[in-house]
Amino acid sequence: MAVNEEKTGAENLIQALTELGVDTVFGYPGGAVLPIYDALFRQSVIKHVLVRHEQAAVHAAEGYARSTGKPGVVLVTSGPGATNAVTGITDALLDSIPVVVLTGQVATHLIGSDAFQECDTVGITRHCSKHNYLVKDPERLADIIHEAFHIATSGRPGPVVIDIPKDVQVARAGYRKRSALHNGYKLQLKGELKDIEAAVEMLAKAQRPILYTGGGVINSGNGASQLLRELARVTGAPVTSTLMGLGAFPAASPQWLGMLGMHGTYEANMAMNECDLMVCIGARFDDRVTGRLDAFSPNSKKIHIDIDRSSINKNVKADLGIVGDVGHVLEDILKIWKSRAHTAVDQTAWFAKIDAWREKDSLGFKQTGKEILPQHAIWRLYEATKAKSPIITTEVGQHQMWAAQHFHFQSPRKWLTSGGLGTMGYGLPAAIGAQMGNPKALVIDIAGEASILMNIQEMSTAVQYRLPVKVFVLNNEYMGMVRQWQELTYESRYSESYSEALPDFVKLAEAYGWKGIRIDDVDQLDAGIAEMLAYDGPVFVDCRVAKLENCFPMIPSGAAHTEMMLNASQVKGELDEDAQALV
């Protein structure tokens, strides 16, 4: 172990962060972290971004992490500072985002005394973090920081919380860093050779294969996205993705089926249902993907590749499970495939069936009249920005699904959304974090008028740091996804889903120092988007869209893939007969 001259715990913390390559911290000061803020003030390597709410600090760190591939770092005070961060921590856990959250704590001798701004941060975050620590020994602080970053970024990534009492921050100690990491945390990066060989043979024989991909492909630091593209090329298999995996495979490819699941394409869901071999790569068979489990792809063999052993066989039984980093596993699959001189099975009949499903045009819409359809707004935004390869963040709701359906991603780390937790208020702070990590990129938050209000205060953060983020709101004056479910499931009893008392978003934007633009009809749409893109600074666009438009296609809750509703008049079961006719 290396030992240097004694410094305060706060100074040792800053040294550890610097050694780990941290250049940005998102946070909000308070009494229990003032020693750390004082140490930050006296250095010039790490930039601190002052958010306006601790939840937003974690979302901003998530946006930074997901867009750069580096871990996000958060610094908040004790008590309400820590509890405000819990939503963001949980969001990062469910979406496997590497974030290290540093929280202040009352002095060790006050813990358990109900001191001012004391809470049991370790207890509160135990079940919403990958790991957490309460640091009681200042000699161990640097060691814990390094270990926490390793845990957050390796294996299945996730948030790690480090709770640091105030007396530990001011106590003097030598800078000690252990040479070895925690012996209890072991990773299996390489898959078992016999399992990989078995997977190759199953792929070589499949007549109707499909590659079902997820966020794990993007999270892998081993070029997994390029390896996925190569695997699709040599096998000829069609590719679909979860919401979190968009961008890992190019949407321009003829092998791309679009997103699958509840609001996925008809062809993706039907192909999942009718395939004879499903290769799940870095996904977890979420309920939004599978629909009714007893009807999920009943006749297929299933290969599941995942770094997280506990994900395999958790929701869907796999015929072959491969534990390992998807980048390493895909690399080995390709090596063995090529060494055995395999060629893809003729899939002409399989793609003919897929093309028949594509003819349903499940994402089709028809823009007529002056009232803007939200799908049309997304499409025009995509057409105007695709050459710039923007980073897109979203809030949560109908606008999120329309963005996933109609914005076509060609590369990873361009699509940042809250998938597992579905956190309203995610998009704006995530856009701020992404812009901090990618200062020259075009960053756009596609939002809803209800969701954007959850963290609207972060408009101030964007101004302070001169971040040219754009917010493009699809304003239908409803909590749209709630209203849609109420229409379809609760006989149109719109209980508390109407967004009453909305602010004038243009005036609000101007009050924060942003440029505000309002688009009222389709004739203003292209010009409004162009004006947004031309402005060198933050812009808020209030785009008024059809109030009662629903997001289709849709698999109703508890239904099977073959029971997709393509439009509001779809009668349950109608597509069952259609699907059988295509088999």
Coordinates of C-alpha atoms in Angstrom, one line a residue:
M1 CA 0.0 0.0 0.0
A2 CA 1.2 3.5 -0.9
V3 CA 1.2 6.0 2.0
N4 CA 1.7 9.7 1.6
E5 CA 1.7 12.7 3.9
E6 CA -1.4 13.2 6.0
K7 CA -4.2 15.2 4.5
T8 CA -7.8 15.7 5.4
G9 CA -10.4 13.1 4.4
A10 CA -11.8 15.6 1.9
E11 CA -8.4 16.2 0.3
N12 CA -7.8 12.5 0.0
L13 CA -11.2 12.1 -1.6
I14 CA -10.4 14.7 -4.2
Q15 CA -7.0 13.0 -4.8
A16 CA -8.8 9.7 -5.4
L17 CA -11.3 11.2 -7.8
T18 CA -8.5 12.8 -9.7
E19 CA -6.5 9.6 -9.9
L20 CA -9.7 7.9 -11.3
G21 CA -9.9 10.4 -14.1
V22 CA -13.0 12.2 -12.8
D23 CA -13.4 15.6 -14.5
T24 CA -17.1 16.5 -13.6
V25 CA -19.1 16.2 -10.5
F26 CA -22.8 17.0 -10.3
G27 CA -24.0 18.2 -6.9
Y28 CA -25.6 20.5 -4.4
P29 CA -23.8 21.7 -1.2
G30 CA -24.9 21.5 2.4
G31 CA -23.5 21.5 5.9
A32 CA -22.5 17.9 6.0
V33 CA -20.3 18.1 2.8
L34 CA -18.8 21.6 3.2
P35 CA -15.3 20.2 3.9
I36 CA -15.5 18.4 0.5
Y37 CA -16.8 21.6 -1.2
D38 CA -13.9 23.5 0.3
A39 CA -11.4 21.0 -1.1
L40 CA -13.1 21.3 -4.5
F41 CA -12.7 25.1 -4.3
R42 CA -9.0 24.7 -3.8
Q43 CA -8.3 22.5 -6.9
S44 CA -8.7 23.1 -10.6
V45 CA -8.9 19.6 -12.2
I46 CA -12.5 18.6 -11.3
K47 CA -15.4 20.8 -12.5
H48 CA -18.4 21.0 -10.3
V49 CA -21.9 21.5 -11.8
L50 CA -24.4 23.0 -9.4
V51 CA -27.8 21.5 -10.1
R52 CA -31.1 22.8 -8.5
H53 CA -32.3 19.5 -7.0
E54 CA -30.4 16.4 -5.9
Q55 CA -32.6 14.0 -8.0
A56 CA -31.5 16.0 -11.0
A57 CA -27.8 15.6 -10.0
V58 CA -28.1 11.9 -10.4
H59 CA -30.0 12.1 -13.7
A60 CA -27.4 14.5 -15.0
A61 CA -24.6 12.0 -13.9
E62 CA -26.6 9.3 -15.7
G63 CA -26.7 11.4 -18.9
Y64 CA -23.0 12.1 -18.6
A65 CA -22.2 8.4 -18.0
R66 CA -24.4 7.0 -20.8
S67 CA -23.2 9.5 -23.4
T68 CA -19.5 9.3 -22.6
G69 CA -19.0 5.7 -21.3
K70 CA -17.4 7.1 -18.2
P71 CA -18.9 6.9 -14.7
G72 CA -21.0 9.7 -13.4
V73 CA -20.2 11.3 -10.0
V74 CA -22.7 13.0 -7.6
L75 CA -22.0 14.9 -4.4
V76 CA -24.9 15.8 -2.1
T77 CA -25.4 16.5 1.6
S78 CA -26.9 14.5 4.3
G79 CA -30.6 14.0 5.2
P80 CA -32.8 15.5 2.5
G81 CA -29.8 15.8 0.1
A82 CA -29.4 12.0 0.2
T83 CA -33.1 11.2 0.2
N84 CA -33.8 13.5 -2.8
A85 CA -31.1 11.5 -4.7
V86 CA -32.9 8.2 -4.1
T87 CA -35.1 8.3 -7.2
G88 CA -32.1 8.9 -9.4
I89 CA -30.1 6.1 -7.7
T90 CA -33.0 3.7 -8.2
D91 CA -33.2 4.8 -11.9
A92 CA -29.5 4.1 -12.4
L93 CA -29.8 0.7 -10.7
L94 CA -32.7 -0.5 -13.0
D95 CA -31.0 0.8 -16.1
S96 CA -27.5 -0.4 -15.2
I97 CA -25.8 3.0 -15.2
P98 CA -22.4 3.4 -13.6
V99 CA -22.8 6.3 -11.0
V100 CA -20.9 6.9 -7.8
V101 CA -23.0 9.0 -5.3
L102 CA -21.1 10.7 -2.5
T103 CA -23.3 11.7 0.4
G104 CA -22.5 13.7 3.5
Q105 CA -23.4 12.3 6.9
V106 CA -23.5 13.7 10.4
A107 CA -20.4 13.1 12.5
T108 CA -19.9 9.5 13.6
H109 CA -20.6 10.2 17.3
L110 CA -24.0 11.7 16.3
I111 CA -25.2 8.8 14.1
G112 CA -28.3 7.3 15.7
S113 CA -29.1 10.4 17.8
D114 CA -31.6 12.0 15.3
A115 CA -29.2 14.8 14.7
F116 CA -30.0 17.7 12.4
Q117 CA -30.3 16.4 8.8
E118 CA -29.4 12.8 9.8
C119 CA -30.9 9.9 8.0
D120 CA -29.9 6.2 7.6
T121 CA -28.5 6.7 4.1
V122 CA -27.0 3.2 4.0
G123 CA -30.2 1.6 5.1
I124 CA -32.3 3.7 2.7
T125 CA -30.2 3.0 -0.3
R126 CA -29.3 -0.7 0.4
H127 CA -32.0 -2.0 -2.0
C128 CA -31.6 0.6 -4.7
S129 CA -27.9 0.6 -5.2
K130 CA -25.4 -2.0 -6.4
H131 CA -23.4 -1.5 -3.2
N132 CA -23.1 1.1 -0.5
Y133 CA -20.6 2.2 2.2
L134 CA -20.6 4.1 5.5
V135 CA -17.0 5.3 5.9
K136 CA -16.0 5.4 9.6
D137 CA -12.2 5.2 9.2
P138 CA -10.5 8.1 7.4
E139 CA -7.6 5.7 6.6
R140 CA -9.9 3.7 4.4
L141 CA -11.5 6.5 2.5
A142 CA -9.3 6.5 -0.6
D143 CA -9.4 2.7 -0.7
I144 CA -13.2 2.7 -0.7
I145 CA -13.4 5.3 -3.4
H146 CA -11.3 3.2 -5.8
E147 CA -13.2 0.1 -4.9
A148 CA -16.6 1.8 -5.4
F149 CA -15.6 3.0 -8.9
H150 CA -14.6 -0.6 -9.8
I151 CA -17.9 -2.0 -8.6
A152 CA -19.9 0.7 -10.3
T153 CA -18.3 0.3 -13.7
S154 CA -17.5 -3.5 -13.9
G155 CA -19.8 -6.4 -14.5
R156 CA -23.4 -5.2 -14.7
P157 CA -22.9 -1.5 -14.1
G158 CA -24.8 0.3 -11.4
P159 CA -24.9 3.0 -8.7
V160 CA -22.7 2.8 -5.7
V161 CA -23.3 5.1 -2.7
I162 CA -20.6 6.2 -0.3
D163 CA -21.8 7.9 2.9
I164 CA -19.1 10.0 4.5
P165 CA -19.5 11.5 8.0
K166 CA -18.4 15.0 8.5
D167 CA -15.7 14.2 11.0
V168 CA -14.2 11.7 8.5
Q169 CA -14.0 14.5 6.0
V170 CA -11.9 16.7 8.3
A171 CA -9.8 14.0 10.0
R172 CA -6.2 13.8 8.8
A173 CA -4.9 10.6 7.4
G174 CA -2.3 9.3 5.0
Y175 CA -3.4 8.5 1.5
R176 CA -3.7 4.8 1.5
K177 CA -4.8 2.7 -1.5
R178 CA -4.9 -1.0 -1.4
S179 CA -3.3 -2.8 -4.4
A180 CA -6.0 -5.5 -4.5
L181 CA -9.7 -5.1 -4.8
H182 CA -12.4 -6.7 -2.6
N183 CA -12.0 -10.5 -2.8
G184 CA -15.7 -11.0 -2.6
Y185 CA -16.4 -9.3 -5.9
K186 CA -15.5 -11.6 -8.7
L187 CA -16.5 -11.3 -12.4
Q188 CA -16.9 -13.8 -15.1
L189 CA -16.1 -11.9 -18.3
K190 CA -15.4 -14.8 -20.6
G191 CA -18.2 -17.3 -21.4
E192 CA -17.6 -21.1 -21.0
L193 CA -16.1 -22.4 -24.2
K194 CA -18.5 -25.4 -24.4
D195 CA -21.5 -23.1 -24.1
I196 CA -20.2 -20.8 -26.8
E197 CA -19.5 -23.7 -29.1
A198 CA -23.1 -24.9 -28.5
A199 CA -24.4 -21.4 -29.3
V200 CA -22.5 -21.4 -32.6
E201 CA -24.0 -24.7 -33.6
M202 CA -27.5 -23.7 -32.7
L203 CA -27.1 -20.5 -34.8
A204 CA -25.7 -22.4 -37.7
K205 CA -28.7 -24.7 -37.9
A206 CA -31.5 -22.1 -37.2
Q207 CA -34.0 -21.6 -40.0
R208 CA -35.7 -18.6 -38.3
P209 CA -33.2 -16.9 -35.9
I210 CA -33.5 -13.5 -34.3
L211 CA -31.0 -11.5 -32.3
Y212 CA -32.8 -9.8 -29.4
T213 CA -30.5 -7.1 -28.0
G214 CA -30.6 -4.8 -25.0
G215 CA -28.7 -2.2 -23.1
G216 CA -26.0 -4.6 -22.2
V217 CA -24.6 -4.4 -25.7
I218 CA -24.1 -0.6 -25.2
N219 CA -22.8 -1.0 -21.6
S220 CA -20.1 -3.4 -22.7
G221 CA -16.8 -1.6 -23.0
N222 CA -15.5 -4.2 -25.5
G223 CA -16.8 -2.9 -28.8
A224 CA -19.9 -5.0 -28.5
S225 CA -22.0 -2.9 -30.9
Q226 CA -19.5 -3.5 -33.7
L227 CA -19.4 -7.2 -32.8
L228 CA -23.2 -7.4 -32.9
R229 CA -23.2 -5.9 -36.4
E230 CA -20.6 -8.5 -37.5
L231 CA -22.7 -11.3 -36.0
A232 CA -25.8 -10.1 -37.8
R233 CA -23.8 -10.0 -41.1
V234 CA -22.4 -13.5 -40.9
T235 CA -25.6 -15.1 -39.6
G236 CA -28.0 -13.1 -41.7
A237 CA -30.4 -13.0 -38.7
P238 CA -32.8 -10.1 -38.2
V239 CA -32.2 -7.9 -35.2
T240 CA -34.5 -6.2 -32.7
S241 CA -33.9 -4.3 -29.6
T242 CA -35.3 -3.3 -26.3
L243 CA -35.9 0.4 -25.5
M244 CA -32.5 0.6 -23.7
G245 CA -30.6 -1.0 -26.6
L246 CA -31.6 1.4 -29.4
G247 CA -28.5 2.5 -31.4
A248 CA -26.5 -0.6 -30.8
F249 CA -27.5 -1.8 -34.3
P250 CA -28.1 0.7 -37.1
A251 CA -31.7 1.4 -37.9
A252 CA -30.8 1.8 -41.6
S253 CA -30.0 -1.9 -41.9
P254 CA -32.4 -4.1 -43.8
Q255 CA -32.0 -6.6 -41.0
W256 CA -33.4 -4.1 -38.5
L257 CA -36.9 -4.9 -37.3
G258 CA -37.3 -1.9 -35.0
M259 CA -38.0 -1.9 -31.2
L260 CA -39.9 -4.8 -29.7
G261 CA -42.3 -5.0 -26.8
M262 CA -45.4 -3.2 -25.6
H263 CA -45.0 -0.3 -28.1
G264 CA -42.7 -2.1 -30.5
T265 CA -43.2 -2.8 -34.2
Y266 CA -45.6 -5.5 -35.4
E267 CA -42.8 -7.2 -37.3
A268 CA -40.4 -7.3 -34.3
N269 CA -43.0 -8.8 -32.0
M270 CA -44.3 -11.3 -34.5
A271 CA -40.7 -12.4 -35.4
M272 CA -40.0 -12.9 -31.7
N273 CA -43.2 -15.0 -31.5
E274 CA -42.4 -17.1 -34.6
C275 CA -38.6 -17.6 -34.5
D276 CA -37.1 -21.0 -34.0
L277 CA -34.0 -19.6 -32.2
M278 CA -33.9 -16.4 -30.1
V279 CA -30.5 -15.1 -29.1
C280 CA -30.9 -12.7 -26.2
I281 CA -27.8 -10.5 -25.9
G282 CA -27.5 -8.2 -22.9
A283 CA -31.3 -7.9 -22.2
R284 CA -33.3 -9.3 -19.3
F285 CA -36.7 -10.4 -20.7
D286 CA -38.5 -7.5 -19.1
D287 CA -42.3 -7.8 -18.8
R288 CA -42.7 -4.9 -21.3
V289 CA -40.9 -7.1 -23.8
T290 CA -42.4 -10.5 -23.2
G291 CA -46.0 -9.8 -22.7
R292 CA -47.9 -12.8 -21.3
L293 CA -45.1 -15.2 -20.3
D294 CA -46.9 -18.4 -21.1
A295 CA -47.5 -17.2 -24.7
F296 CA -44.0 -15.7 -25.2
S297 CA -42.3 -17.3 -28.3
P298 CA -43.5 -20.7 -27.3
N299 CA -41.7 -22.8 -30.0
S300 CA -38.3 -21.3 -30.0
K301 CA -35.0 -22.3 -28.4
K302 CA -33.5 -19.5 -26.4
I303 CA -29.9 -18.5 -25.8
H304 CA -29.4 -15.9 -23.1
I305 CA -26.0 -14.0 -22.9
D306 CA -25.6 -11.7 -19.9
I307 CA -22.9 -10.5 -17.5
D308 CA -25.4 -10.8 -14.6
R309 CA -25.8 -14.5 -13.7
S310 CA -29.0 -13.7 -11.7
S311 CA -30.8 -12.5 -14.9
I312 CA -30.5 -15.8 -16.6
N313 CA -33.6 -17.9 -16.1
K314 CA -35.1 -15.2 -13.8
N315 CA -38.1 -14.4 -16.1
V316 CA -37.8 -16.8 -19.1
K317 CA -36.2 -20.2 -19.1
A318 CA -33.2 -20.3 -21.4
D319 CA -32.2 -23.5 -23.2
L320 CA -28.6 -22.2 -23.1
G321 CA -27.3 -19.6 -20.7
I322 CA -23.9 -17.9 -21.2
V323 CA -22.6 -15.8 -18.3
G324 CA -20.1 -13.3 -19.5
D325 CA -19.5 -9.8 -20.8
V326 CA -21.4 -9.6 -24.2
G327 CA -18.4 -8.1 -25.9
H328 CA -16.2 -11.0 -24.9
V329 CA -18.9 -13.6 -25.7
L330 CA -19.7 -12.1 -29.1
E331 CA -16.0 -12.0 -30.0
D332 CA -15.6 -15.7 -29.1
I333 CA -18.8 -16.7 -31.0
L334 CA -17.5 -15.0 -34.1
K335 CA -14.1 -16.6 -33.8
I336 CA -15.6 -20.1 -33.5
W337 CA -18.1 -19.4 -36.3
K338 CA -15.4 -18.4 -38.7
S339 CA -12.9 -21.1 -37.6
R340 CA -15.6 -23.7 -38.5
A341 CA -16.3 -22.0 -41.8
H342 CA -20.0 -21.7 -41.1
T343 CA -22.3 -19.9 -43.5
A344 CA -25.7 -18.5 -42.9
V345 CA -28.7 -20.7 -43.6
D346 CA -30.9 -19.5 -46.5
Q347 CA -33.4 -17.3 -44.7
T348 CA -35.4 -16.2 -47.8
A349 CA -38.6 -17.7 -46.5
W350 CA -38.0 -16.2 -43.0
F351 CA -37.6 -12.7 -44.5
A352 CA -40.5 -13.1 -46.8
K353 CA -42.6 -13.7 -43.7
I354 CA -41.0 -10.7 -42.0
D355 CA -41.8 -8.6 -45.1
A356 CA -45.4 -9.6 -44.9
W357 CA -45.5 -8.4 -41.3
R358 CA -43.8 -5.2 -42.3
E359 CA -46.5 -4.5 -44.8
K360 CA -48.8 -3.9 -41.8
D361 CA -46.9 -0.6 -41.5
S362 CA -47.5 -0.6 -37.8
L363 CA -45.9 2.7 -37.2
G364 CA -47.7 4.4 -40.1
F365 CA -49.6 7.7 -39.6
K366 CA -51.3 10.2 -41.8
Q367 CA -50.8 13.9 -41.2
T368 CA -53.8 15.8 -42.4
G369 CA -55.0 19.3 -41.5
K370 CA -53.2 21.8 -39.5
E371 CA -53.3 20.0 -36.1
I372 CA -49.9 18.4 -35.6
L373 CA -49.7 14.7 -35.0
P374 CA -47.0 13.9 -32.5
Q375 CA -45.5 11.2 -34.7
H376 CA -45.2 13.8 -37.5
A377 CA -43.5 16.2 -35.2
I378 CA -40.9 13.6 -34.2
W379 CA -40.3 12.6 -37.9
R380 CA -39.7 16.2 -38.9
L381 CA -37.4 16.7 -36.0
Y382 CA -35.5 13.5 -37.0
E383 CA -35.3 14.6 -40.7
A384 CA -33.9 18.0 -39.6
T385 CA -31.2 16.7 -37.3
K386 CA -30.2 13.2 -38.5
A387 CA -27.1 14.6 -40.3
K388 CA -25.9 16.0 -36.9
S389 CA -26.3 12.6 -35.2
P390 CA -27.8 14.3 -32.1
I391 CA -27.9 12.9 -28.6
I392 CA -31.6 12.4 -27.7
T393 CA -32.9 12.3 -24.1
T394 CA -36.5 11.9 -23.2
E395 CA -38.9 12.3 -20.3
V396 CA -41.3 9.5 -19.8
G397 CA -44.7 9.0 -21.4
Q398 CA -46.2 8.9 -24.9
H399 CA -43.6 11.2 -26.3
Q400 CA -40.9 8.8 -25.1
M401 CA -42.4 5.9 -27.1
W402 CA -43.0 8.1 -30.2
A403 CA -39.4 9.1 -30.1
A404 CA -38.3 5.5 -29.8
Q405 CA -40.5 4.6 -32.7
H406 CA -39.8 7.4 -35.1
F407 CA -36.3 8.6 -34.3
H408 CA -33.8 6.2 -36.0
F409 CA -30.5 5.7 -34.3
Q410 CA -27.5 4.5 -36.2
S411 CA -24.9 4.4 -33.3
P412 CA -24.8 3.8 -29.6
R413 CA -24.8 6.4 -26.8
K414 CA -27.2 8.7 -28.7
W415 CA -30.4 7.6 -27.0
L416 CA -30.8 8.3 -23.2
T417 CA -34.1 7.5 -21.6
S418 CA -35.4 6.1 -18.4
G419 CA -36.5 2.5 -19.1
G420 CA -36.7 0.4 -16.0
L421 CA -38.1 2.9 -13.5
G422 CA -39.8 5.2 -16.0
T423 CA -38.9 8.4 -14.2
M424 CA -40.7 11.5 -15.2
G425 CA -38.3 14.4 -15.0
Y426 CA -35.3 12.4 -16.3
G427 CA -34.8 14.1 -19.6
L428 CA -33.8 17.6 -18.9
P429 CA -31.1 16.9 -16.3
A430 CA -29.9 13.9 -18.4
A431 CA -29.5 16.3 -21.4
I432 CA -27.5 18.7 -19.2
G433 CA -25.2 15.8 -18.2
A434 CA -24.8 14.7 -21.8
Q435 CA -24.0 18.2 -22.9
M436 CA -21.4 18.6 -20.2
G437 CA -19.8 15.4 -21.4
N438 CA -20.2 16.2 -25.1
P439 CA -19.9 20.0 -25.4
K440 CA -19.9 20.1 -29.2
A441 CA -22.8 17.7 -29.6
L442 CA -26.4 18.6 -30.4
V443 CA -28.4 17.5 -27.4
I444 CA -32.2 17.5 -27.5
D445 CA -34.7 16.5 -24.7
I446 CA -37.9 15.3 -26.3
A447 CA -40.4 15.9 -23.6
G448 CA -44.1 16.0 -22.6
E449 CA -45.6 19.1 -20.9
A450 CA -46.4 17.2 -17.8
S451 CA -43.1 15.4 -17.4
I452 CA -40.9 18.4 -18.1
L453 CA -42.4 20.1 -15.0
M454 CA -40.9 17.5 -12.7
N455 CA -37.4 19.0 -13.0
I456 CA -38.1 22.3 -14.8
Q457 CA -35.8 24.1 -12.3
E458 CA -32.7 22.7 -14.2
M459 CA -33.3 25.3 -16.9
S460 CA -31.3 27.5 -14.5
T461 CA -28.4 25.0 -14.5
A462 CA -28.2 25.1 -18.3
V463 CA -28.0 28.9 -18.3
Q464 CA -25.3 29.0 -15.6
Y465 CA -23.0 26.7 -17.5
R466 CA -23.9 28.1 -20.9
L467 CA -25.2 24.7 -22.2
P468 CA -27.0 24.9 -25.5
V469 CA -29.5 22.1 -24.8
K470 CA -32.8 22.0 -26.6
V471 CA -36.1 21.0 -25.1
F472 CA -38.7 19.9 -27.6
V473 CA -42.1 19.5 -25.9
L474 CA -45.0 17.6 -27.4
N475 CA -47.7 19.4 -25.6
N476 CA -51.1 17.7 -25.7
E477 CA -52.2 19.1 -22.4
Y478 CA -52.6 15.6 -20.9
M479 CA -50.5 13.1 -19.0
G480 CA -50.8 11.3 -22.3
M481 CA -49.9 7.8 -21.4
V482 CA -52.1 7.9 -18.3
R483 CA -54.9 9.3 -20.3
Q484 CA -54.4 6.6 -23.0
W485 CA -54.7 3.8 -20.4
Q486 CA -57.7 5.5 -18.9
E487 CA -59.4 5.6 -22.3
L488 CA -58.6 1.9 -23.2
T489 CA -59.0 0.4 -19.8
Y490 CA -61.2 2.7 -17.6
E491 CA -63.9 3.6 -20.1
S492 CA -62.4 7.1 -20.7
R493 CA -62.7 8.2 -17.1
Y494 CA -59.9 10.7 -17.2
S495 CA -59.2 11.0 -13.5
E496 CA -56.6 13.7 -12.8
S497 CA -54.8 13.2 -16.1
Y498 CA -55.6 16.6 -17.7
S499 CA -52.7 19.0 -17.4
E500 CA -54.5 22.0 -16.0
A501 CA -52.9 25.3 -15.1
L502 CA -50.0 24.9 -17.4
P503 CA -47.5 27.8 -17.6
D504 CA -46.9 29.8 -20.7
F505 CA -43.8 27.9 -21.7
V506 CA -42.4 30.6 -23.9
K507 CA -42.6 33.2 -21.1
L508 CA -41.2 30.7 -18.7
A509 CA -38.2 30.0 -21.0
E510 CA -37.5 33.7 -21.4
A511 CA -37.7 34.1 -17.6
Y512 CA -34.9 31.5 -17.2
G513 CA -32.9 33.2 -20.0
W514 CA -33.7 30.6 -22.7
K515 CA -35.1 31.3 -26.1
G516 CA -38.8 30.2 -26.2
I517 CA -40.6 29.1 -29.4
R518 CA -44.2 28.1 -29.7
I519 CA -45.5 26.0 -32.7
D520 CA -49.3 25.9 -33.1
D521 CA -49.9 24.2 -36.4
V522 CA -48.2 22.1 -39.0
D523 CA -47.3 25.1 -41.2
Q524 CA -45.0 26.4 -38.5
L525 CA -43.4 23.1 -37.6
D526 CA -40.3 23.0 -39.9
A527 CA -39.6 26.7 -39.5
G528 CA -39.8 26.3 -35.7
I529 CA -37.4 23.4 -35.7
A530 CA -35.0 25.3 -37.9
E531 CA -35.1 28.3 -35.6
M532 CA -34.4 26.0 -32.6
L533 CA -31.4 24.5 -34.3
A534 CA -30.0 27.9 -35.5
Y535 CA -30.0 29.4 -32.0
D536 CA -26.6 29.2 -30.2
G537 CA -27.9 28.6 -26.7
P538 CA -30.7 26.8 -24.8
V539 CA -34.1 26.7 -26.5
F540 CA -37.5 25.5 -25.3
V541 CA -40.0 24.6 -28.0
D542 CA -43.6 24.3 -27.0
C543 CA -45.0 22.2 -29.9
R544 CA -48.8 21.9 -29.6
V545 CA -50.0 18.5 -30.8
A546 CA -53.2 16.5 -31.1
K547 CA -54.6 16.2 -27.7
L548 CA -56.2 12.7 -27.9
E549 CA -53.7 10.9 -30.1
N550 CA -52.8 7.5 -28.7
C551 CA -49.5 5.6 -29.0
F552 CA -49.8 2.5 -31.2
P553 CA -49.0 -0.3 -31.8
M554 CA -49.6 -1.6 -28.3
I555 CA -49.6 -4.9 -26.6
P556 CA -52.3 -4.6 -23.8
S557 CA -51.1 -5.4 -20.3
G558 CA -51.2 -9.2 -19.8
A559 CA -51.7 -9.9 -23.5
A560 CA -49.5 -11.9 -25.9
H561 CA -47.4 -10.6 -28.8
T562 CA -50.1 -12.0 -31.2
E563 CA -52.7 -9.7 -29.5
M564 CA -51.1 -6.4 -30.6
M565 CA -53.4 -3.5 -31.1
L566 CA -52.4 -1.6 -34.2
N567 CA -54.9 1.2 -33.7
A568 CA -57.7 2.3 -31.4
S569 CA -60.4 0.3 -33.1
Q570 CA -58.4 -3.0 -33.0
V571 CA -60.5 -5.7 -31.5
K572 CA -58.6 -8.1 -29.2
G573 CA -58.0 -11.3 -31.0
E574 CA -58.3 -10.0 -34.5
L575 CA -54.6 -10.2 -35.0
D576 CA -54.5 -13.8 -33.7
E577 CA -56.3 -15.0 -36.8
D578 CA -54.1 -12.8 -39.0
A579 CA -50.9 -14.1 -37.4
Q580 CA -52.0 -17.7 -37.9
A581 CA -52.7 -17.0 -41.6
L582 CA -49.1 -15.9 -42.0
V583 CA -47.6 -18.9 -40.4

